PDB file of C-alpha atoms in Angstrom:
ATOM      1  CA  UNK N   1    -155.655 -16.927-196.741  1.00 36.00           C
ATOM      2  CA  UNK N   2    -153.429 -14.570-198.841  1.00 39.00           C
ATOM      3  CA  UNK N   3    -156.599 -13.188-200.524  1.00 42.00           C
ATOM      4  CA  UNK N   4    -158.132 -12.401-197.197  1.00 41.00           C
ATOM      5  CA  UNK N   5    -155.103 -10.555-195.952  1.00 38.00           C
ATOM      6  CA  UNK N   6    -154.921  -8.476-199.102  1.00 36.00           C
ATOM      7  CA  UNK N   7    -158.680  -7.679-198.845  1.00 38.00           C
ATOM      8  CA  UNK N   8    -158.054  -6.642-195.218  1.00 37.00           C
ATOM      9  CA  UNK N   9    -155.193  -4.420-196.199  1.00 39.00           C
ATOM     10  CA  UNK N  10    -157.225  -2.708-198.927  1.00 40.00           C
ATOM     11  CA  UNK N  11    -160.244  -2.239-196.717  1.00 42.00           C
ATOM     12  CA  UNK N  12    -158.004  -0.652-194.122  1.00 46.00           C
ATOM     13  CA  UNK N  13    -156.676   1.916-196.674  1.00 62.00           C
ATOM     14  CA  UNK N  14    -160.133   2.681-198.159  1.00 76.00           C
ATOM     15  CA  UNK N  15    -161.797   5.813-196.847  1.00 81.00           C
ATOM     16  CA  UNK N  16    -165.063   5.578-194.936  1.00 85.00           C
ATOM     17  CA  UNK N  17    -168.014   7.542-196.267  1.00 86.00           C
ATOM     18  CA  UNK N  18    -168.397  10.964-194.693  1.00 87.00           C
ATOM     19  CA  UNK N  19    -170.195  10.866-191.332  1.00 87.00           C
ATOM     20  CA  UNK N  20    -173.422  12.905-191.901  1.00 90.00           C
ATOM     21  CA  UNK N  21    -173.631  14.007-188.239  1.00 92.00           C
ATOM     22  CA  UNK N  22    -169.960  15.035-188.184  1.00 90.00           C
ATOM     23  CA  UNK N  23    -170.367  16.905-191.494  1.00 91.00           C
ATOM     24  CA  UNK N  24    -173.462  18.833-190.184  1.00 91.00           C
ATOM     25  CA  UNK N  25    -171.670  19.819-187.020  1.00 93.00           C
ATOM     26  CA  UNK N  26    -168.559  20.866-189.009  1.00 93.00           C
ATOM     27  CA  UNK N  27    -170.654  22.925-191.382  1.00 94.00           C
ATOM     28  CA  UNK N  28    -172.454  24.697-188.427  1.00 94.00           C
ATOM     29  CA  UNK N  29    -168.973  25.524-186.984  1.00 93.00           C
ATOM     30  CA  UNK N  30    -167.796  26.777-190.380  1.00 93.00           C
ATOM     31  CA  UNK N  31    -170.944  28.939-190.725  1.00 93.00           C
ATOM     32  CA  UNK N  32    -170.416  30.386-187.224  1.00 93.00           C
ATOM     33  CA  UNK N  33    -166.701  31.134-187.970  1.00 92.00           C
ATOM     34  CA  UNK N  34    -167.280  32.634-191.425  1.00 91.00           C
ATOM     35  CA  UNK N  35    -170.516  34.484-190.563  1.00 92.00           C
ATOM     36  CA  UNK N  36    -172.613  32.812-193.192  1.00 91.00           C
ATOM     37  CA  UNK N  37    -173.814  29.337-193.993  1.00 92.00           C
ATOM     38  CA  UNK N  38    -171.418  27.249-195.830  1.00 92.00           C
ATOM     39  CA  UNK N  39    -172.678  25.392-198.874  1.00 92.00           C
ATOM     40  CA  UNK N  40    -170.514  22.638-200.256  1.00 94.00           C
ATOM     41  CA  UNK N  41    -170.510  21.473-203.877  1.00 94.00           C
ATOM     42  CA  UNK N  42    -168.761  18.209-203.191  1.00 91.00           C
ATOM     43  CA  UNK N  43    -166.988  16.113-200.600  1.00 92.00           C
ATOM     44  CA  UNK N  44    -163.778  14.162-201.195  1.00 91.00           C
ATOM     45  CA  UNK N  45    -160.746  12.705-199.607  1.00 90.00           C
ATOM     46  CA  UNK N  46    -157.130  13.601-200.250  1.00 91.00           C
ATOM     47  CA  UNK N  47    -154.269  11.150-200.052  1.00 86.00           C
ATOM     48  CA  UNK N  48    -153.977   7.409-200.410  1.00 83.00           C
ATOM     49  CA  UNK N  49    -154.433   6.500-196.762  1.00 87.00           C
ATOM     50  CA  UNK N  50    -155.152   7.952-193.356  1.00 89.00           C
ATOM     51  CA  UNK N  51    -151.599   8.917-192.671  1.00 91.00           C
ATOM     52  CA  UNK N  52    -151.122  10.789-195.935  1.00 89.00           C
ATOM     53  CA  UNK N  53    -154.545  12.446-195.520  1.00 91.00           C
ATOM     54  CA  UNK N  54    -153.620  13.680-192.029  1.00 93.00           C
ATOM     55  CA  UNK N  55    -150.236  15.099-193.433  1.00 94.00           C
ATOM     56  CA  UNK N  56    -152.014  16.871-196.257  1.00 93.00           C
ATOM     57  CA  UNK N  57    -154.516  18.503-193.761  1.00 94.00           C
ATOM     58  CA  UNK N  58    -151.574  19.604-191.578  1.00 94.00           C
ATOM     59  CA  UNK N  59    -149.849  21.124-194.585  1.00 95.00           C
ATOM     60  CA  UNK N  60    -152.966  22.893-195.748  1.00 95.00           C
ATOM     61  CA  UNK N  61    -153.737  24.355-192.369  1.00 94.00           C
ATOM     62  CA  UNK N  62    -150.050  25.371-191.883  1.00 94.00           C
ATOM     63  CA  UNK N  63    -150.188  27.322-195.145  1.00 93.00           C
ATOM     64  CA  UNK N  64    -147.779  24.932-196.914  1.00 95.00           C
ATOM     65  CA  UNK N  65    -150.062  23.414-199.475  1.00 95.00           C
ATOM     66  CA  UNK N  66    -152.455  25.140-201.762  1.00 96.00           C
ATOM     67  CA  UNK N  67    -152.534  22.906-204.842  1.00 96.00           C
ATOM     68  CA  UNK N  68    -153.005  19.321-205.780  1.00 94.00           C
ATOM     69  CA  UNK N  69    -152.748  17.111-208.780  1.00 94.00           C
ATOM     70  CA  UNK N  70    -154.636  13.888-209.504  1.00 94.00           C
ATOM     71  CA  UNK N  71    -155.330  11.529-212.366  1.00 95.00           C
ATOM     72  CA  UNK N  72    -158.500  12.538-214.034  1.00 97.00           C
ATOM     73  CA  UNK N  73    -159.569   8.863-213.905  1.00 95.00           C
ATOM     74  CA  UNK N  74    -159.587   9.141-210.139  1.00 91.00           C
ATOM     75  CA  UNK N  75    -162.432  11.752-210.394  1.00 92.00           C
ATOM     76  CA  UNK N  76    -164.386   9.519-212.797  1.00 93.00           C
ATOM     77  CA  UNK N  77    -163.812   6.439-210.658  1.00 90.00           C
ATOM     78  CA  UNK N  78    -165.019   8.097-207.492  1.00 88.00           C
ATOM     79  CA  UNK N  79    -167.879  10.002-209.168  1.00 89.00           C
ATOM     80  CA  UNK N  80    -166.428  13.403-208.271  1.00 89.00           C
ATOM     81  CA  UNK N  81    -167.131  16.342-210.513  1.00 92.00           C
ATOM     82  CA  UNK N  82    -164.076  17.929-212.068  1.00 96.00           C
ATOM     83  CA  UNK N  83    -163.066  21.060-210.008  1.00 96.00           C
ATOM     84  CA  UNK N  84    -164.151  24.487-211.271  1.00 96.00           C
ATOM     85  CA  UNK N  85    -163.286  27.927-209.901  1.00 97.00           C
ATOM     86  CA  UNK N  86    -165.617  28.985-207.072  1.00 97.00           C
ATOM     87  CA  UNK N  87    -166.494  25.414-206.152  1.00 97.00           C
ATOM     88  CA  UNK N  88    -166.546  24.736-202.351  1.00 97.00           C
ATOM     89  CA  UNK N  89    -165.088  21.329-201.431  1.00 96.00           C
ATOM     90  CA  UNK N  90    -165.356  19.477-197.990  1.00 95.00           C
ATOM     91  CA  UNK N  91    -162.315  17.299-197.449  1.00 95.00           C
ATOM     92  CA  UNK N  92    -162.789  14.400-195.076  1.00 93.00           C
ATOM     93  CA  UNK N  93    -160.366  11.930-193.686  1.00 91.00           C
ATOM     94  CA  UNK N  94    -160.298   8.161-194.066  1.00 88.00           C
ATOM     95  CA  UNK N  95    -162.525   7.782-190.967  1.00 90.00           C
ATOM     96  CA  UNK N  96    -165.178   9.905-192.530  1.00 91.00           C
ATOM     97  CA  UNK N  97    -164.553  12.968-190.368  1.00 92.00           C
ATOM     98  CA  UNK N  98    -164.369  16.413-191.877  1.00 95.00           C
ATOM     99  CA  UNK N  99    -160.919  17.897-192.145  1.00 94.00           C
ATOM    100  CA  UNK N 100    -161.203  21.275-193.871  1.00 95.00           C
ATOM    101  CA  UNK N 101    -163.157  23.104-196.510  1.00 96.00           C
ATOM    102  CA  UNK N 102    -161.603  24.846-199.434  1.00 96.00           C
ATOM    103  CA  UNK N 103    -162.636  27.038-202.449  1.00 97.00           C
ATOM    104  CA  UNK N 104    -161.241  26.160-205.854  1.00 98.00           C
ATOM    105  CA  UNK N 105    -159.342  29.156-207.174  1.00 97.00           C
ATOM    106  CA  UNK N 106    -158.186  27.634-210.469  1.00 97.00           C
ATOM    107  CA  UNK N 107    -158.307  24.318-212.178  1.00 97.00           C
ATOM    108  CA  UNK N 108    -156.994  22.715-215.285  1.00 97.00           C
ATOM    109  CA  UNK N 109    -157.041  19.306-217.044  1.00 98.00           C
ATOM    110  CA  UNK N 110    -153.727  18.745-218.780  1.00 98.00           C
ATOM    111  CA  UNK N 111    -151.554  15.860-219.938  1.00 98.00           C
ATOM    112  CA  UNK N 112    -149.069  14.564-217.356  1.00 97.00           C
ATOM    113  CA  UNK N 113    -146.210  15.516-219.698  1.00 97.00           C
ATOM    114  CA  UNK N 114    -147.381  19.197-219.441  1.00 97.00           C
ATOM    115  CA  UNK N 115    -147.188  19.518-215.697  1.00 97.00           C
ATOM    116  CA  UNK N 116    -144.774  22.414-215.248  1.00 96.00           C
ATOM    117  CA  UNK N 117    -142.858  23.745-212.236  1.00 96.00           C
ATOM    118  CA  UNK N 118    -145.442  26.574-211.825  1.00 96.00           C
ATOM    119  CA  UNK N 119    -148.174  23.947-211.145  1.00 96.00           C
ATOM    120  CA  UNK N 120    -146.182  22.772-208.175  1.00 95.00           C
ATOM    121  CA  UNK N 121    -145.274  26.150-206.607  1.00 95.00           C
ATOM    122  CA  UNK N 122    -147.982  25.591-203.836  1.00 94.00           C
ATOM    123  CA  UNK N 123    -147.888  21.754-203.776  1.00 94.00           C
ATOM    124  CA  UNK N 124    -146.640  19.962-200.722  1.00 92.00           C
ATOM    125  CA  UNK N 125    -143.199  21.349-199.929  1.00 93.00           C
ATOM    126  CA  UNK N 126    -141.360  18.015-200.676  1.00 93.00           C
ATOM    127  CA  UNK N 127    -143.122  17.809-204.005  1.00 93.00           C
ATOM    128  CA  UNK N 128    -142.422  21.233-205.465  1.00 95.00           C
ATOM    129  CA  UNK N 129    -139.555  19.966-207.555  1.00 96.00           C
ATOM    130  CA  UNK N 130    -140.841  18.562-210.888  1.00 96.00           C
ATOM    131  CA  UNK N 131    -138.581  15.489-210.830  1.00 96.00           C
ATOM    132  CA  UNK N 132    -139.462  14.738-207.163  1.00 95.00           C
ATOM    133  CA  UNK N 133    -143.168  15.262-207.907  1.00 95.00           C
ATOM    134  CA  UNK N 134    -143.092  12.944-210.960  1.00 96.00           C
ATOM    135  CA  UNK N 135    -141.139  10.232-209.081  1.00 95.00           C
ATOM    136  CA  UNK N 136    -143.603  10.193-206.237  1.00 93.00           C
ATOM    137  CA  UNK N 137    -146.769  10.304-208.250  1.00 93.00           C
ATOM    138  CA  UNK N 138    -145.615   7.775-210.841  1.00 95.00           C
ATOM    139  CA  UNK N 139    -144.815   5.503-207.966  1.00 92.00           C
ATOM    140  CA  UNK N 140    -148.262   6.006-206.479  1.00 89.00           C
ATOM    141  CA  UNK N 141    -149.946   5.561-209.838  1.00 92.00           C
ATOM    142  CA  UNK N 142    -147.907   2.420-210.766  1.00 93.00           C
ATOM    143  CA  UNK N 143    -150.962   0.097-210.913  1.00 92.00           C
ATOM    144  CA  UNK N 144    -153.013   2.667-212.895  1.00 92.00           C
ATOM    145  CA  UNK N 145    -150.305   3.119-215.457  1.00 95.00           C
ATOM    146  CA  UNK N 146    -149.229  -0.542-215.722  1.00 95.00           C
ATOM    147  CA  UNK N 147    -149.378  -1.647-219.349  1.00 95.00           C
ATOM    148  CA  UNK N 148    -149.276   1.959-220.685  1.00 95.00           C
ATOM    149  CA  UNK N 149    -146.573   2.935-223.055  1.00 96.00           C
ATOM    150  CA  UNK N 150    -144.357   5.901-222.043  1.00 95.00           C
ATOM    151  CA  UNK N 151    -146.278   8.091-224.547  1.00 97.00           C
ATOM    152  CA  UNK N 152    -149.524   7.061-223.125  1.00 97.00           C
ATOM    153  CA  UNK N 153    -148.313   7.903-219.631  1.00 97.00           C
ATOM    154  CA  UNK N 154    -147.223  11.364-220.803  1.00 97.00           C
ATOM    155  CA  UNK N 155    -150.652  11.954-222.437  1.00 98.00           C
ATOM    156  CA  UNK N 156    -152.637  10.678-219.342  1.00 97.00           C
ATOM    157  CA  UNK N 157    -154.896  13.579-218.196  1.00 98.00           C
ATOM    158  CA  UNK N 158    -154.269  14.931-214.850  1.00 97.00           C
ATOM    159  CA  UNK N 159    -156.266  17.470-212.865  1.00 97.00           C
ATOM    160  CA  UNK N 160    -154.482  20.456-211.263  1.00 97.00           C
ATOM    161  CA  UNK N 161    -156.405  22.382-208.675  1.00 97.00           C
ATOM    162  CA  UNK N 162    -155.312  25.559-206.833  1.00 97.00           C
ATOM    163  CA  UNK N 163    -157.386  26.232-203.780  1.00 97.00           C
ATOM    164  CA  UNK N 164    -157.730  28.470-200.662  1.00 96.00           C
ATOM    165  CA  UNK N 165    -158.981  27.147-197.323  1.00 95.00           C
ATOM    166  CA  UNK N 166    -162.307  28.362-196.170  1.00 95.00           C
ATOM    167  CA  UNK N 167    -162.525  26.575-192.803  1.00 94.00           C
ATOM    168  CA  UNK N 168    -160.847  26.140-190.440  1.00 94.00           C
ATOM    169  CA  UNK N 169    -158.822  29.258-190.667  1.00 85.00           C
ATOM    170  CA  UNK N 170    -155.347  28.414-192.042  1.00 81.00           C
ATOM    171  CA  UNK N 171    -152.070  30.154-191.914  1.00 82.00           C
ATOM    172  CA  UNK N 172    -151.121  32.387-194.830  1.00 82.00           C
ATOM    173  CA  UNK N 173    -149.429  30.552-197.705  1.00 81.00           C
ATOM    174  CA  UNK N 174    -145.740  29.789-197.267  1.00 77.00           C
TER     175      UNK N 174
END
């Protein structure tokens, strides 16, 4: 019984695959708004669950978030290519519905211990302080880093991505 409850909780927090019809409609709207067809290089989610995904989308569209950091292993586990400047990314929510499209402006793979305040200047407002960012992310990554020594954790590769929204139109960065 406990196993079934845990499986149900995990399933509830796992994102659905992108909905092809919704993606096609979203890309048509994006093309109409930008005046040219929008080609995407990859599709991904952001956040650990639907609530965090929604908050990230709100922050991006409000101009409050223009950067993100994730464990490199997450990209490998999910089969996502590492970000590269110029890449166009469709972000979808945990229900498989498109949220926004962004263009990668800059990207870097670096050890966790090398994340600096400048990497966080355009992160979510509550995570722009390095100690707050580390506390939040180490908490989120506790299962992934379980069994690692402190030195291994500091050497763990993370991917920093700086981006600009393409569609829908977003507020200027704040």
